[in-house]
PDB file of C-alpha atoms in Angstrom:
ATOM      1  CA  UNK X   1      21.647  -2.242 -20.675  1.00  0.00           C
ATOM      2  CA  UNK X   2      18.673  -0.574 -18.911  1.00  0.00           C
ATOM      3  CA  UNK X   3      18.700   3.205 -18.176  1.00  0.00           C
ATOM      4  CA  UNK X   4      17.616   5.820 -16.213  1.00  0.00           C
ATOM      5  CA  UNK X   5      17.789   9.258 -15.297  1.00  0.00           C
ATOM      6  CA  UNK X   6      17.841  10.413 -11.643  1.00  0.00           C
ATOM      7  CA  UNK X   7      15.997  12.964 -10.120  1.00  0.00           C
ATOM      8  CA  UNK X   8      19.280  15.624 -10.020  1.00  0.00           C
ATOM      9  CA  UNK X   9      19.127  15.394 -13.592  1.00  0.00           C
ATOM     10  CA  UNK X  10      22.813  13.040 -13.446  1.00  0.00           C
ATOM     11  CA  UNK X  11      22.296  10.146 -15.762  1.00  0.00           C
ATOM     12  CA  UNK X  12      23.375   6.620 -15.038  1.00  0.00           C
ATOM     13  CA  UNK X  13      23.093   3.250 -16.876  1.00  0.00           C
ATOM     14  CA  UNK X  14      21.946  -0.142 -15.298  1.00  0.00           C
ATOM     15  CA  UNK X  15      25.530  -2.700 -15.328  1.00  0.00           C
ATOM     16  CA  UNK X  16      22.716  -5.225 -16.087  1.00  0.00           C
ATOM     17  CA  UNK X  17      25.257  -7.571 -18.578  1.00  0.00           C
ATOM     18  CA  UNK X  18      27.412  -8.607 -15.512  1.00  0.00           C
ATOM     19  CA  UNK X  19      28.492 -12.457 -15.725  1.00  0.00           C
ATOM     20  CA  UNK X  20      26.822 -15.019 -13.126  1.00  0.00           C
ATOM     21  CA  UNK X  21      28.011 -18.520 -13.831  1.00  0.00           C
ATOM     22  CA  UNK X  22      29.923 -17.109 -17.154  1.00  0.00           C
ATOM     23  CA  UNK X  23      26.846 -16.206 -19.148  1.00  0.00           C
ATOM     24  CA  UNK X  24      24.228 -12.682 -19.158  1.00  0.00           C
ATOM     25  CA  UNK X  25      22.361 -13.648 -16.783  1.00  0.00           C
ATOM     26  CA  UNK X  26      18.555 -12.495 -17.001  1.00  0.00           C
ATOM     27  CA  UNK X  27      17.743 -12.837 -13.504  1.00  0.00           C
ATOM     28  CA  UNK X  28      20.244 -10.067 -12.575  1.00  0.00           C
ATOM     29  CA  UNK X  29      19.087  -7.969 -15.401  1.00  0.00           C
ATOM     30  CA  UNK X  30      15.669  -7.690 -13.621  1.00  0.00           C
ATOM     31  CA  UNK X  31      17.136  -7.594 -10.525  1.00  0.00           C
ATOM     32  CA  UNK X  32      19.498  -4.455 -11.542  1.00  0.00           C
ATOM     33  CA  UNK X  33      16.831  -2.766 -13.431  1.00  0.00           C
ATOM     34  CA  UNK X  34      14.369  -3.229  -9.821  1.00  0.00           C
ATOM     35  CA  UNK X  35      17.578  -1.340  -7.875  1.00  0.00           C
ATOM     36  CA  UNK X  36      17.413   1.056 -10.588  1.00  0.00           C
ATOM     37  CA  UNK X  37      13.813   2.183 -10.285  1.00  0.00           C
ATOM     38  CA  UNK X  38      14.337   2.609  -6.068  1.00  0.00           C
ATOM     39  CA  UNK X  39      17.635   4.445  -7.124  1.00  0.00           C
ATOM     40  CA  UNK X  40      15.490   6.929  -9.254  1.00  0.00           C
ATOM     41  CA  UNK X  41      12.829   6.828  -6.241  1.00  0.00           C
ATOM     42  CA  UNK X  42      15.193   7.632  -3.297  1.00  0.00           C
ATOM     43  CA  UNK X  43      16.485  10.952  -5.931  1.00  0.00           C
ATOM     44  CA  UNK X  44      13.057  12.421  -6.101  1.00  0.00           C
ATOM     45  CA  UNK X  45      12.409  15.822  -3.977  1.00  0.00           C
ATOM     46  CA  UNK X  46      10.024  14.165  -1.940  1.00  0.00           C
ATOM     47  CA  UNK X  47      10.479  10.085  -2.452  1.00  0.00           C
ATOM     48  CA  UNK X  48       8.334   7.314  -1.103  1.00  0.00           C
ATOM     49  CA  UNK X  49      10.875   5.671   0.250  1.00  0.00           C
ATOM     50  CA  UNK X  50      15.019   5.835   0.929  1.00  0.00           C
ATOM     51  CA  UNK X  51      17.107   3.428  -0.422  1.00  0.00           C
ATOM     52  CA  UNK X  52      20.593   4.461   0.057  1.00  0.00           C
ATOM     53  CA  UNK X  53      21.860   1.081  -0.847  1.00  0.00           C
ATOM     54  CA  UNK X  54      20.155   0.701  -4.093  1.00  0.00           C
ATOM     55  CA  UNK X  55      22.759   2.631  -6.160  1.00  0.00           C
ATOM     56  CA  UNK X  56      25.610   0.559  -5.438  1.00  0.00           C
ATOM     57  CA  UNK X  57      24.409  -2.175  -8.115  1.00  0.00           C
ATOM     58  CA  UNK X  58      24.721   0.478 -10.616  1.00  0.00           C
ATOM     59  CA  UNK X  59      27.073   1.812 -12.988  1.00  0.00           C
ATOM     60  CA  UNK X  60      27.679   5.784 -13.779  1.00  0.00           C
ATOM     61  CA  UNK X  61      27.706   6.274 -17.905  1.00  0.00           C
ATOM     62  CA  UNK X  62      27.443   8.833 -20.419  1.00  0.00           C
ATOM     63  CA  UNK X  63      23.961   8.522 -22.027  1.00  0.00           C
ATOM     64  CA  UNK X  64      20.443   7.142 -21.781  1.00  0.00           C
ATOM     65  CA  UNK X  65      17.648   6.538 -22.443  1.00  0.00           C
ATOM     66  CA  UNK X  66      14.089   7.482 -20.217  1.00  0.00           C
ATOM     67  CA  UNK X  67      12.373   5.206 -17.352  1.00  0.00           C
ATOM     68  CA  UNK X  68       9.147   3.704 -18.130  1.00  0.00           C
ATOM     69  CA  UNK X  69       7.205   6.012 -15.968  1.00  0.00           C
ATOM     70  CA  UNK X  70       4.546   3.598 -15.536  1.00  0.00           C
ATOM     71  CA  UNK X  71       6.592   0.696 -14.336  1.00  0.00           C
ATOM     72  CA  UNK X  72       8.411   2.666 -12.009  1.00  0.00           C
ATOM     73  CA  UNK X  73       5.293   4.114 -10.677  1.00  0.00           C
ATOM     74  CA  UNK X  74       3.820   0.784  -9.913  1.00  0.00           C
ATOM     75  CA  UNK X  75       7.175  -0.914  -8.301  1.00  0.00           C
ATOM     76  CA  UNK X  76       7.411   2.440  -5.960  1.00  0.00           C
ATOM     77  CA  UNK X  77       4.186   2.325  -4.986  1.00  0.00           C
ATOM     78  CA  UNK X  78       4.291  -1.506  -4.416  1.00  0.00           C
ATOM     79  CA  UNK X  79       8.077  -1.084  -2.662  1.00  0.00           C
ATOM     80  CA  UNK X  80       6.387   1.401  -0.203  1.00  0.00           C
ATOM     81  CA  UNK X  81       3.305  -0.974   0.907  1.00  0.00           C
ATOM     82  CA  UNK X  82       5.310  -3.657   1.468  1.00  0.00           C
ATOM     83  CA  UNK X  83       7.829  -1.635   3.771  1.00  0.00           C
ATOM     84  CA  UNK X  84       4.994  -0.296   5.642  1.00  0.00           C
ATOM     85  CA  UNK X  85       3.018  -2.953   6.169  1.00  0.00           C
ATOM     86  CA  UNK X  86       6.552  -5.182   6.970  1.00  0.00           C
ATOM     87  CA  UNK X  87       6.924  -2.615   9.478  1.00  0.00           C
ATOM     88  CA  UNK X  88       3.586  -2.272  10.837  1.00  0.00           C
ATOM     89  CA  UNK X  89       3.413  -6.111  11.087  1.00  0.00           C
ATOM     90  CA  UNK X  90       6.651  -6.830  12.885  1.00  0.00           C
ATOM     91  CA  UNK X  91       6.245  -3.585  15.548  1.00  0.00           C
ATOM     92  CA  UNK X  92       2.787  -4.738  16.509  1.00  0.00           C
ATOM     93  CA  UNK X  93       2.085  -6.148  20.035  1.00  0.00           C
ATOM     94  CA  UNK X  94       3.595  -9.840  19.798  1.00  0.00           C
ATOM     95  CA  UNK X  95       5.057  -8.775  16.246  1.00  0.00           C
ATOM     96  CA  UNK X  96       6.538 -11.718  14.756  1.00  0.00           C
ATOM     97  CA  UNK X  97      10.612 -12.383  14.481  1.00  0.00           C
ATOM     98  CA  UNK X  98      10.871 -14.305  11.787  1.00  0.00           C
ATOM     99  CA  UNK X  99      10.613 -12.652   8.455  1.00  0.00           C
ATOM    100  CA  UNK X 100      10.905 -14.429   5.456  1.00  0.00           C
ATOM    101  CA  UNK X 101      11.407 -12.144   2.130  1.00  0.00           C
ATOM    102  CA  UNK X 102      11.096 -13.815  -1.342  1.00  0.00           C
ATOM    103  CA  UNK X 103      13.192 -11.031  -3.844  1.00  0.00           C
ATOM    104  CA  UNK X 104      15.018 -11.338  -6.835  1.00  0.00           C
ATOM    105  CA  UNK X 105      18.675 -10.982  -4.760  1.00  0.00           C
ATOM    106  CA  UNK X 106      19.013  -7.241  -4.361  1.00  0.00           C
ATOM    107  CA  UNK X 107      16.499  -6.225  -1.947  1.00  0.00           C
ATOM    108  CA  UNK X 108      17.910  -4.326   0.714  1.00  0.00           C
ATOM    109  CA  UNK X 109      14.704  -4.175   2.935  1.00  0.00           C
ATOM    110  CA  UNK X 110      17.454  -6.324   5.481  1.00  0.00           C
ATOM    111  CA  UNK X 111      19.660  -3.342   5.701  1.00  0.00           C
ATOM    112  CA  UNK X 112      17.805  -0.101   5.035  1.00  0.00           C
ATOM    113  CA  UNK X 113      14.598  -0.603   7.231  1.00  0.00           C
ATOM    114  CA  UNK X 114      14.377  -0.176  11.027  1.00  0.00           C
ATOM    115  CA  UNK X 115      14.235  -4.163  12.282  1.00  0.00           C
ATOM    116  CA  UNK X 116      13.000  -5.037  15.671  1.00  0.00           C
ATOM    117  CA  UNK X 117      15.658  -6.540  18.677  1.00  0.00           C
ATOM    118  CA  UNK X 118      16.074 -10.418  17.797  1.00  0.00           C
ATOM    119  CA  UNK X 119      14.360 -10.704  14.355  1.00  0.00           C
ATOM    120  CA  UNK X 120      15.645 -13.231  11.980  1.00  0.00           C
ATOM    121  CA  UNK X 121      15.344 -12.485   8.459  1.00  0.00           C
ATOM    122  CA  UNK X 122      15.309 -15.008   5.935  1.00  0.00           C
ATOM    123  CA  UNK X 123      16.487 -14.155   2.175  1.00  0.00           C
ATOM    124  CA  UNK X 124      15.264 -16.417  -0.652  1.00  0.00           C
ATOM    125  CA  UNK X 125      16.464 -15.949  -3.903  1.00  0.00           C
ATOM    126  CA  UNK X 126      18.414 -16.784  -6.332  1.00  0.00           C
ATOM    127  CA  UNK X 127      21.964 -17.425  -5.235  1.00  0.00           C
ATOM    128  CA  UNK X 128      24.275 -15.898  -7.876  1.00  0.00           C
ATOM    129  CA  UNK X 129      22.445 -12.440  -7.494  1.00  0.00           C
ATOM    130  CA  UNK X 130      22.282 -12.643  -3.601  1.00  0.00           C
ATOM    131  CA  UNK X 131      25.905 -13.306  -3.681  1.00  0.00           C
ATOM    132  CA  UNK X 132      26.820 -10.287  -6.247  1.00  0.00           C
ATOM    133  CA  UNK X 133      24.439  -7.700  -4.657  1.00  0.00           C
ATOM    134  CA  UNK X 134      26.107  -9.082  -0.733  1.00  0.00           C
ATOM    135  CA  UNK X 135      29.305  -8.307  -2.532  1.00  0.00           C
ATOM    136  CA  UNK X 136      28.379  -5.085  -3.826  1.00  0.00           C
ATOM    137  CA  UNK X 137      27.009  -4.116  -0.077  1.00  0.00           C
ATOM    138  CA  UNK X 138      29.724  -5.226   2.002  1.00  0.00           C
ATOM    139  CA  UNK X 139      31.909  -2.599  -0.386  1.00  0.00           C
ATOM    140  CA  UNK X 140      29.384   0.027   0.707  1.00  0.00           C
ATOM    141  CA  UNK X 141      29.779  -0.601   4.381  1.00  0.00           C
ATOM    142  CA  UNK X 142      25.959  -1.645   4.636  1.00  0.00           C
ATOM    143  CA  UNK X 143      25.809  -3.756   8.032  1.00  0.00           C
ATOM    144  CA  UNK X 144      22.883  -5.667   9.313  1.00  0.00           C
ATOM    145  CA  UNK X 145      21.813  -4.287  13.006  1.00  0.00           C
ATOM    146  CA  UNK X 146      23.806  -6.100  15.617  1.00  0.00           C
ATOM    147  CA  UNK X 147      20.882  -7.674  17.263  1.00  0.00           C
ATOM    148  CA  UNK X 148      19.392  -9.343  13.984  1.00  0.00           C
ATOM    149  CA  UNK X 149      20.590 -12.088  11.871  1.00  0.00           C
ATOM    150  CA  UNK X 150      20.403 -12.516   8.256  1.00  0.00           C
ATOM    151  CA  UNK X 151      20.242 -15.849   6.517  1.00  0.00           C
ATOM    152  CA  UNK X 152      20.122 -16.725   2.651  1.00  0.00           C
ATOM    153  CA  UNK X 153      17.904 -19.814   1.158  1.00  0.00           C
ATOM    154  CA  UNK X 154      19.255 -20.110  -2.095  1.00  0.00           C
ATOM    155  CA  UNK X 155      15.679 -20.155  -4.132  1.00  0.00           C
ATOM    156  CA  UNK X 156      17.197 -23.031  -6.422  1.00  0.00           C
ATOM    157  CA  UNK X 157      17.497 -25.309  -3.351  1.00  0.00           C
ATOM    158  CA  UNK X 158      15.655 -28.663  -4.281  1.00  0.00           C
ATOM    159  CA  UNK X 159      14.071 -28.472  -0.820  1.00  0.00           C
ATOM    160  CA  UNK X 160      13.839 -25.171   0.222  1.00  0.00           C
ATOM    161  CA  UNK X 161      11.406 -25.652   2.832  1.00  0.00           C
ATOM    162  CA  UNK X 162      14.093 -27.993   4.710  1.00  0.00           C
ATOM    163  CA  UNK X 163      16.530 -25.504   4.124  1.00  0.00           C
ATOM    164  CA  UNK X 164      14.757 -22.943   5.785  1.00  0.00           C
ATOM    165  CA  UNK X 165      14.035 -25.135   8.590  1.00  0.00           C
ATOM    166  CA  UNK X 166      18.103 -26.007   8.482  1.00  0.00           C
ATOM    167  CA  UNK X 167      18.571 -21.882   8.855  1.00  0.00           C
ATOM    168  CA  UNK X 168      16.591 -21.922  12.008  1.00  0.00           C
ATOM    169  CA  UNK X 169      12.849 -21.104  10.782  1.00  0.00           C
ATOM    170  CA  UNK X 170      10.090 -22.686  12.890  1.00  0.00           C
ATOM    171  CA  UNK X 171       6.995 -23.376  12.423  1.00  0.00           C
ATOM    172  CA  UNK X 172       5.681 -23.336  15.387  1.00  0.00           C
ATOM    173  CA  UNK X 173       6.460 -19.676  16.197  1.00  0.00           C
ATOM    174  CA  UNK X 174       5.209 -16.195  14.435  1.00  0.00           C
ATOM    175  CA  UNK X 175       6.474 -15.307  11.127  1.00  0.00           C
ATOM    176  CA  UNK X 176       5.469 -13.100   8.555  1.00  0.00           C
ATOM    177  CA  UNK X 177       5.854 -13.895   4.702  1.00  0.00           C
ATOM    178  CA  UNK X 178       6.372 -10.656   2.143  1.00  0.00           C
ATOM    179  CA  UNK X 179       6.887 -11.590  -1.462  1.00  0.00           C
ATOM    180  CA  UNK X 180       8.612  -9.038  -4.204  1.00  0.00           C
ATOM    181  CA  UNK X 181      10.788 -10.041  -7.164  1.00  0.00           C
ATOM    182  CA  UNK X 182      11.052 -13.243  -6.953  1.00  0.00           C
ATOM    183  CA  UNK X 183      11.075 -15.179 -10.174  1.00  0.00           C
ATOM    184  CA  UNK X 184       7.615 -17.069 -10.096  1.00  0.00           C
ATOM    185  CA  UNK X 185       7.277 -17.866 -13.564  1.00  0.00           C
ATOM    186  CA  UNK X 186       4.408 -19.718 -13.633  1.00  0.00           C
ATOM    187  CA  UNK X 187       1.225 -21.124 -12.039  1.00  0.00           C
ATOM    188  CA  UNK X 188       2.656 -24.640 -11.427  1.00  0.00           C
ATOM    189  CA  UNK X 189       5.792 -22.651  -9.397  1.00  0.00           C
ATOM    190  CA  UNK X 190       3.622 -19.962  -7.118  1.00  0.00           C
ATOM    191  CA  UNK X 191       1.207 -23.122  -5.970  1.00  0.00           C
ATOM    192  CA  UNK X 192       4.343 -24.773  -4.994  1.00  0.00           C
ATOM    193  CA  UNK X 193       5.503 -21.284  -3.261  1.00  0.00           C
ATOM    194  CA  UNK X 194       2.137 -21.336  -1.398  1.00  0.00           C
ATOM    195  CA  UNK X 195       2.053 -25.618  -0.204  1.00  0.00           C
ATOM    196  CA  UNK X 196       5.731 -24.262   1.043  1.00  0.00           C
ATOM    197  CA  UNK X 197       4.164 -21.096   2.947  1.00  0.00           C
ATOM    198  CA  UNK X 198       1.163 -22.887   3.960  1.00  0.00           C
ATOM    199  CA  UNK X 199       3.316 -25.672   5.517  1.00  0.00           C
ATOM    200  CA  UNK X 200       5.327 -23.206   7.471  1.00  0.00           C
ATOM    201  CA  UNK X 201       3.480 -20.232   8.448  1.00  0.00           C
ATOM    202  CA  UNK X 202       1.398 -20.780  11.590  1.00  0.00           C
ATOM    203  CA  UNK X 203      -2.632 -20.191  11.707  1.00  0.00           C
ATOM    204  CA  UNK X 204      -2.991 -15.998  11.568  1.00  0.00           C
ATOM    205  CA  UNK X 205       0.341 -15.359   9.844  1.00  0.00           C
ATOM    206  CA  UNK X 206       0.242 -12.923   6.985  1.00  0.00           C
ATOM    207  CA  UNK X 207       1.798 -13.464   3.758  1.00  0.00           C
ATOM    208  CA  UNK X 208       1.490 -10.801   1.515  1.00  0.00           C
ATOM    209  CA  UNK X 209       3.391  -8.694  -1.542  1.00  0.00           C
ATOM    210  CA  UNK X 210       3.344  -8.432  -5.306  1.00  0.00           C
ATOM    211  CA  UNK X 211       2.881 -10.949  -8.064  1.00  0.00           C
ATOM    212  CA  UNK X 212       2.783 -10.832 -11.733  1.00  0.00           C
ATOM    213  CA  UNK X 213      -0.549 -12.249 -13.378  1.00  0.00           C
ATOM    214  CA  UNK X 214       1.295 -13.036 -16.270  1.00  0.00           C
ATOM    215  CA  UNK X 215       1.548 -16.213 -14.350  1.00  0.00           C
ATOM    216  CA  UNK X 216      -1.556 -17.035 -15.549  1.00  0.00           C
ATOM    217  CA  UNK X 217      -1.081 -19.498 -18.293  1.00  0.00           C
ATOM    218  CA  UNK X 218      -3.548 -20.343 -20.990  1.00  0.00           C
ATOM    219  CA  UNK X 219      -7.047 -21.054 -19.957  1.00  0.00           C
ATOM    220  CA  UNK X 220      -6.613 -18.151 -17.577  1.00  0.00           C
ATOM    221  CA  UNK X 221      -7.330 -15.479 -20.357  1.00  0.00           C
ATOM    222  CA  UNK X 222     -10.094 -13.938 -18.408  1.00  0.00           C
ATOM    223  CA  UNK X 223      -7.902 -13.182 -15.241  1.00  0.00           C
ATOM    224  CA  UNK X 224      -8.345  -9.107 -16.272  1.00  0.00           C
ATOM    225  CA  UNK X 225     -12.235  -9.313 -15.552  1.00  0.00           C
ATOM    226  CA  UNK X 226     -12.337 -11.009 -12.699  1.00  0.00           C
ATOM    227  CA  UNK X 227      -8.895 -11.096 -10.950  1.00  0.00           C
ATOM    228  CA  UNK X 228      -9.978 -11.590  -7.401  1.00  0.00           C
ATOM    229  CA  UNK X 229     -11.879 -14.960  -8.400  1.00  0.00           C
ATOM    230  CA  UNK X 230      -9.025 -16.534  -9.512  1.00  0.00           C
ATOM    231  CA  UNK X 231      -6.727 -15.342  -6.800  1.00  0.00           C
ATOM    232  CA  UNK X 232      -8.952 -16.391  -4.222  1.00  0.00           C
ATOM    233  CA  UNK X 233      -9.953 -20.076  -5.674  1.00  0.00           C
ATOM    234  CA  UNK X 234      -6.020 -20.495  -5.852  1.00  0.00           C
ATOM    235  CA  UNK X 235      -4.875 -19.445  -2.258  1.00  0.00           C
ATOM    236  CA  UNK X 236      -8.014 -21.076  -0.684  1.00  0.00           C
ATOM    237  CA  UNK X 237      -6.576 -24.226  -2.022  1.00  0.00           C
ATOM    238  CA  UNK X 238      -4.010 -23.786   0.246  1.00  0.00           C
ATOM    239  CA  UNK X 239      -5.707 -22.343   3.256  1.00  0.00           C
ATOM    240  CA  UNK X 240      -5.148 -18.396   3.094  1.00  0.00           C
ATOM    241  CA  UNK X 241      -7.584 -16.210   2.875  1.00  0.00           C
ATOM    242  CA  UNK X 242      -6.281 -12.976   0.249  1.00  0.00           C
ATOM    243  CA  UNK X 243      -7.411  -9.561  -0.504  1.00  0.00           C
ATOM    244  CA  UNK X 244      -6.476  -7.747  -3.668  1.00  0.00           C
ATOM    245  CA  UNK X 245      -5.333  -4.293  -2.741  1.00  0.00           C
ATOM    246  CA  UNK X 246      -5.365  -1.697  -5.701  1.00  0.00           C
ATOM    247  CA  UNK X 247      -2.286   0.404  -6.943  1.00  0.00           C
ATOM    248  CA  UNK X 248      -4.920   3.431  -7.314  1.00  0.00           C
ATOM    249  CA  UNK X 249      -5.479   3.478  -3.564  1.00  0.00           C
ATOM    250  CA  UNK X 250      -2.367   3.155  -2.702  1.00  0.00           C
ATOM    251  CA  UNK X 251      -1.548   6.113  -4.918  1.00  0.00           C
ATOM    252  CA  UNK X 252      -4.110   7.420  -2.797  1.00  0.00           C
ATOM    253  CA  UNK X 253      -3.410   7.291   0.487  1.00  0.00           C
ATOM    254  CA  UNK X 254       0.199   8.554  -0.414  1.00  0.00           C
ATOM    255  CA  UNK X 255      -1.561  11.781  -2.131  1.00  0.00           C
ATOM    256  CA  UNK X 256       0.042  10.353  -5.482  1.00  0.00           C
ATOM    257  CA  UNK X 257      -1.227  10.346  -8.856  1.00  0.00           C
ATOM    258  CA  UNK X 258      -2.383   7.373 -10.410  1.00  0.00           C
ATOM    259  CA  UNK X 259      -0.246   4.975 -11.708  1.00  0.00           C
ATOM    260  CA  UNK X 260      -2.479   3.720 -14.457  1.00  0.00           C
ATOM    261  CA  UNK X 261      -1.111   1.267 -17.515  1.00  0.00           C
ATOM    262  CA  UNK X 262      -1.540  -2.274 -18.093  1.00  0.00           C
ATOM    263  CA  UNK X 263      -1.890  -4.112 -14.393  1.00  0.00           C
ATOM    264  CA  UNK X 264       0.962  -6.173 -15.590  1.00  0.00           C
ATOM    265  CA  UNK X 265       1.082  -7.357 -11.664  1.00  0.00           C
ATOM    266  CA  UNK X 266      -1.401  -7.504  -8.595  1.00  0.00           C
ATOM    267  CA  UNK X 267      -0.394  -6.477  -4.897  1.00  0.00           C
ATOM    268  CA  UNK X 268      -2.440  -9.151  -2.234  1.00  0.00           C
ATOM    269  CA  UNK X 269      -2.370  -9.342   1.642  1.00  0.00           C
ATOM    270  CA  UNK X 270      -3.624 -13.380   2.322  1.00  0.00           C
ATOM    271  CA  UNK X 271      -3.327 -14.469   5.968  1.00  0.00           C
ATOM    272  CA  UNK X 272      -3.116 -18.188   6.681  1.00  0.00           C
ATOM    273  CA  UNK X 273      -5.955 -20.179   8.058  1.00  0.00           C
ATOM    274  CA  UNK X 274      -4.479 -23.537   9.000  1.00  0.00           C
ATOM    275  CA  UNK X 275      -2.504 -24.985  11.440  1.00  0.00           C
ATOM    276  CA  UNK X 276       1.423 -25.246   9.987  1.00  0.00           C
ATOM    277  CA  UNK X 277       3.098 -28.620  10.007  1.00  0.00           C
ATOM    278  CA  UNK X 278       4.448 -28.105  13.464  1.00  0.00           C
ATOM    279  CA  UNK X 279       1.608 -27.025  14.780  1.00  0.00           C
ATOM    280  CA  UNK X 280       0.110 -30.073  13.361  1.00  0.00           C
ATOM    281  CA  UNK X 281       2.633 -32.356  15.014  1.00  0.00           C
ATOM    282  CA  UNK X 282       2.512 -30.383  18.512  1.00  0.00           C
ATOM    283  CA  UNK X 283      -1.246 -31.198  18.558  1.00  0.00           C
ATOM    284  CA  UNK X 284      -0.468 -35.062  17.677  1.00  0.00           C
ATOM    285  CA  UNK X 285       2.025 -35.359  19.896  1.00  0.00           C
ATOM    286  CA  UNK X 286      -0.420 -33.347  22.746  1.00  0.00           C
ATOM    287  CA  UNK X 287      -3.340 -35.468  21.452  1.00  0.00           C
ATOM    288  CA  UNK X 288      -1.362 -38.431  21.675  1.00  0.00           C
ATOM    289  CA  UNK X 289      -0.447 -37.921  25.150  1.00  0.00           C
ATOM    290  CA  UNK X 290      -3.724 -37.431  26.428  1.00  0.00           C
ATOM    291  CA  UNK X 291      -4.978 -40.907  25.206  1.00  0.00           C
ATOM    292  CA  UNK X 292      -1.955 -42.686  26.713  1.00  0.00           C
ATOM    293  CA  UNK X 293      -2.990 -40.982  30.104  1.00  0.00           C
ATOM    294  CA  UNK X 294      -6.230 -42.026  29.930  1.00  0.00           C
ATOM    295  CA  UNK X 295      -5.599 -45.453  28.940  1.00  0.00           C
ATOM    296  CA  UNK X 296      -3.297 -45.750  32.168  1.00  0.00           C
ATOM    297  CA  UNK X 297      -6.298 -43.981  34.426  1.00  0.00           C
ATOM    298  CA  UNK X 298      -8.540 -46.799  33.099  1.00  0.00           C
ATOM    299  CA  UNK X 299      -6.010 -49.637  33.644  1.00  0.00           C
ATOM    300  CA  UNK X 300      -5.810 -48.206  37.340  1.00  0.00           C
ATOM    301  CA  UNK X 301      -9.348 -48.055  38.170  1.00  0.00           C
ATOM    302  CA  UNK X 302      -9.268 -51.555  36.911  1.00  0.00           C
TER     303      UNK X 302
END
């Protein structure tokens, strides 16, 4: 079991051994010890961010052991970006209404931030959390706002991109993508994360949020000297341009210290640069039209 210490000095350990499908289930562990570290957050004197929700996936014991100060430096500071700029994003002129949130099951962005009239939020992840941490927040009383809907892609879905068009997401309308938690393990599974994105997000969308590098597998051994290379060969394949934004300026802007340690993950912003599928097939079908009315202008004048 993780654990962690709260800011009021009350300890509490991470229930991170609960059963999903009979057996420990590692996902959850990460999942649990992610609540934990916004838990700790939200107890500070003056935290980055409130997440009142966050402590119900934990379990009050007698002993533990400290936080990895580090770690928990870097997720706040990452947690706090990607609420802001979610925010920012969504409440601009023509903000988008879909949102589409890749997590490890226990985010609880859906509930705790301040959503706009009609947005749909879409929840992939991976199904046995999701339905343990919904659990968990329906015996907190945590609601979603009346005039938003929630919807869950399970993330082992063999098509997830047609179940996310079966929950309503279109491609031919706004969205915006935020990424943090999820468990891309490798390189082979974020490239097919960003074909999916770059097939659904229309031209201008944003997609944006926090990876680990230790994606990289071997050959990639160099990714520390030259991160932003890599990062932008791979989402140029798929027709996003991405920026690299640094922890330390983060920490900046928020008048924080620096988180420092091993950059064990990156934070990105990429905004898509193609046409989506549907917007693809709209122009087809548009393109298609015109050439059918001028082949029956001709046949007139004829």
């Amino acid at each position: 079991m993780a654990t962690i210490k709260n800011g009021r000095r009350r300890t509490i350990r991470v229930a991170a051994e609960h059963q999903v499908g009979g057996e420990p289930h590692r996902l959850l562990r990460n999942a649990v010890d992610a609540a934990s570290l916004r838990f700790r957050e939200t107890n500070l004197p003056e935290p980055l961010f409130v997440d009142a929700y966050a402590g119900c996936f934990l379990s009050s014991l007698a002993e533990s052991a400290e936080t990895n100060l580090i770690s928990s430096s870097r997720y706040c500071l990452a947690t706090k970006f990607i609420d802001d700029k979610l925010m920012s994003i969504v409440n601009g002129v023509d903000g988008p209404r879909q949102i589409v949130l890749w997590t490890d099951g226990m985010d609880t962005r859906p509930y705790r931030l301040s959503w706009p009239r009609s947005s749909f939020i879409f929840d992939v992840s991976p199904a046995g959390v999701y339905e343990l941490a919904r659990q968990r927040l329906k015996g907190v009383g945590a609601k979603i706002a009346k005039t938003c809907m929630l919807l869950h892609v399970p993330y082992e879905s063999s098509d997830r991109q047609e179940s996310l068009r079966m929950k309503g997401l279109s491609g031919s309308i706004p969205s915006v993508w935020a990424i943090q938690g999820l468990p891309v393990m490798n390189l082979a599974m974020l490239d097919d994360l960003l074909v999916m994105v770059g097939s659904m997000a229309m031209k201008g969308c944003t997609f944006f949020g926090e990876l680990s590098v230790r994606l990289w597998e071997p050959g990639f051994e160099n990714y520390k000297s030259d991160t932003q290379k890599w990062v932008d060969k791979l989402f140029m394949s798929h027709g996003f341009h991405v920026d690299i934004v640094a922890y330390d300026e983060i920490a900046r802007n928020l008048n924080r210290g620096s988180p420092g340690g091993d950059h064990g993950s990156i934070l990105f912003v990429a905004q898509q640069l193609r046409l989506s599928d549907d917007q693809m097939e709209r122009w087809r079908l548009e393109f298609q039209r015109i050439e059918e009315a001028a082949d029956e202008d001709g046949f007139e004048e004829m």
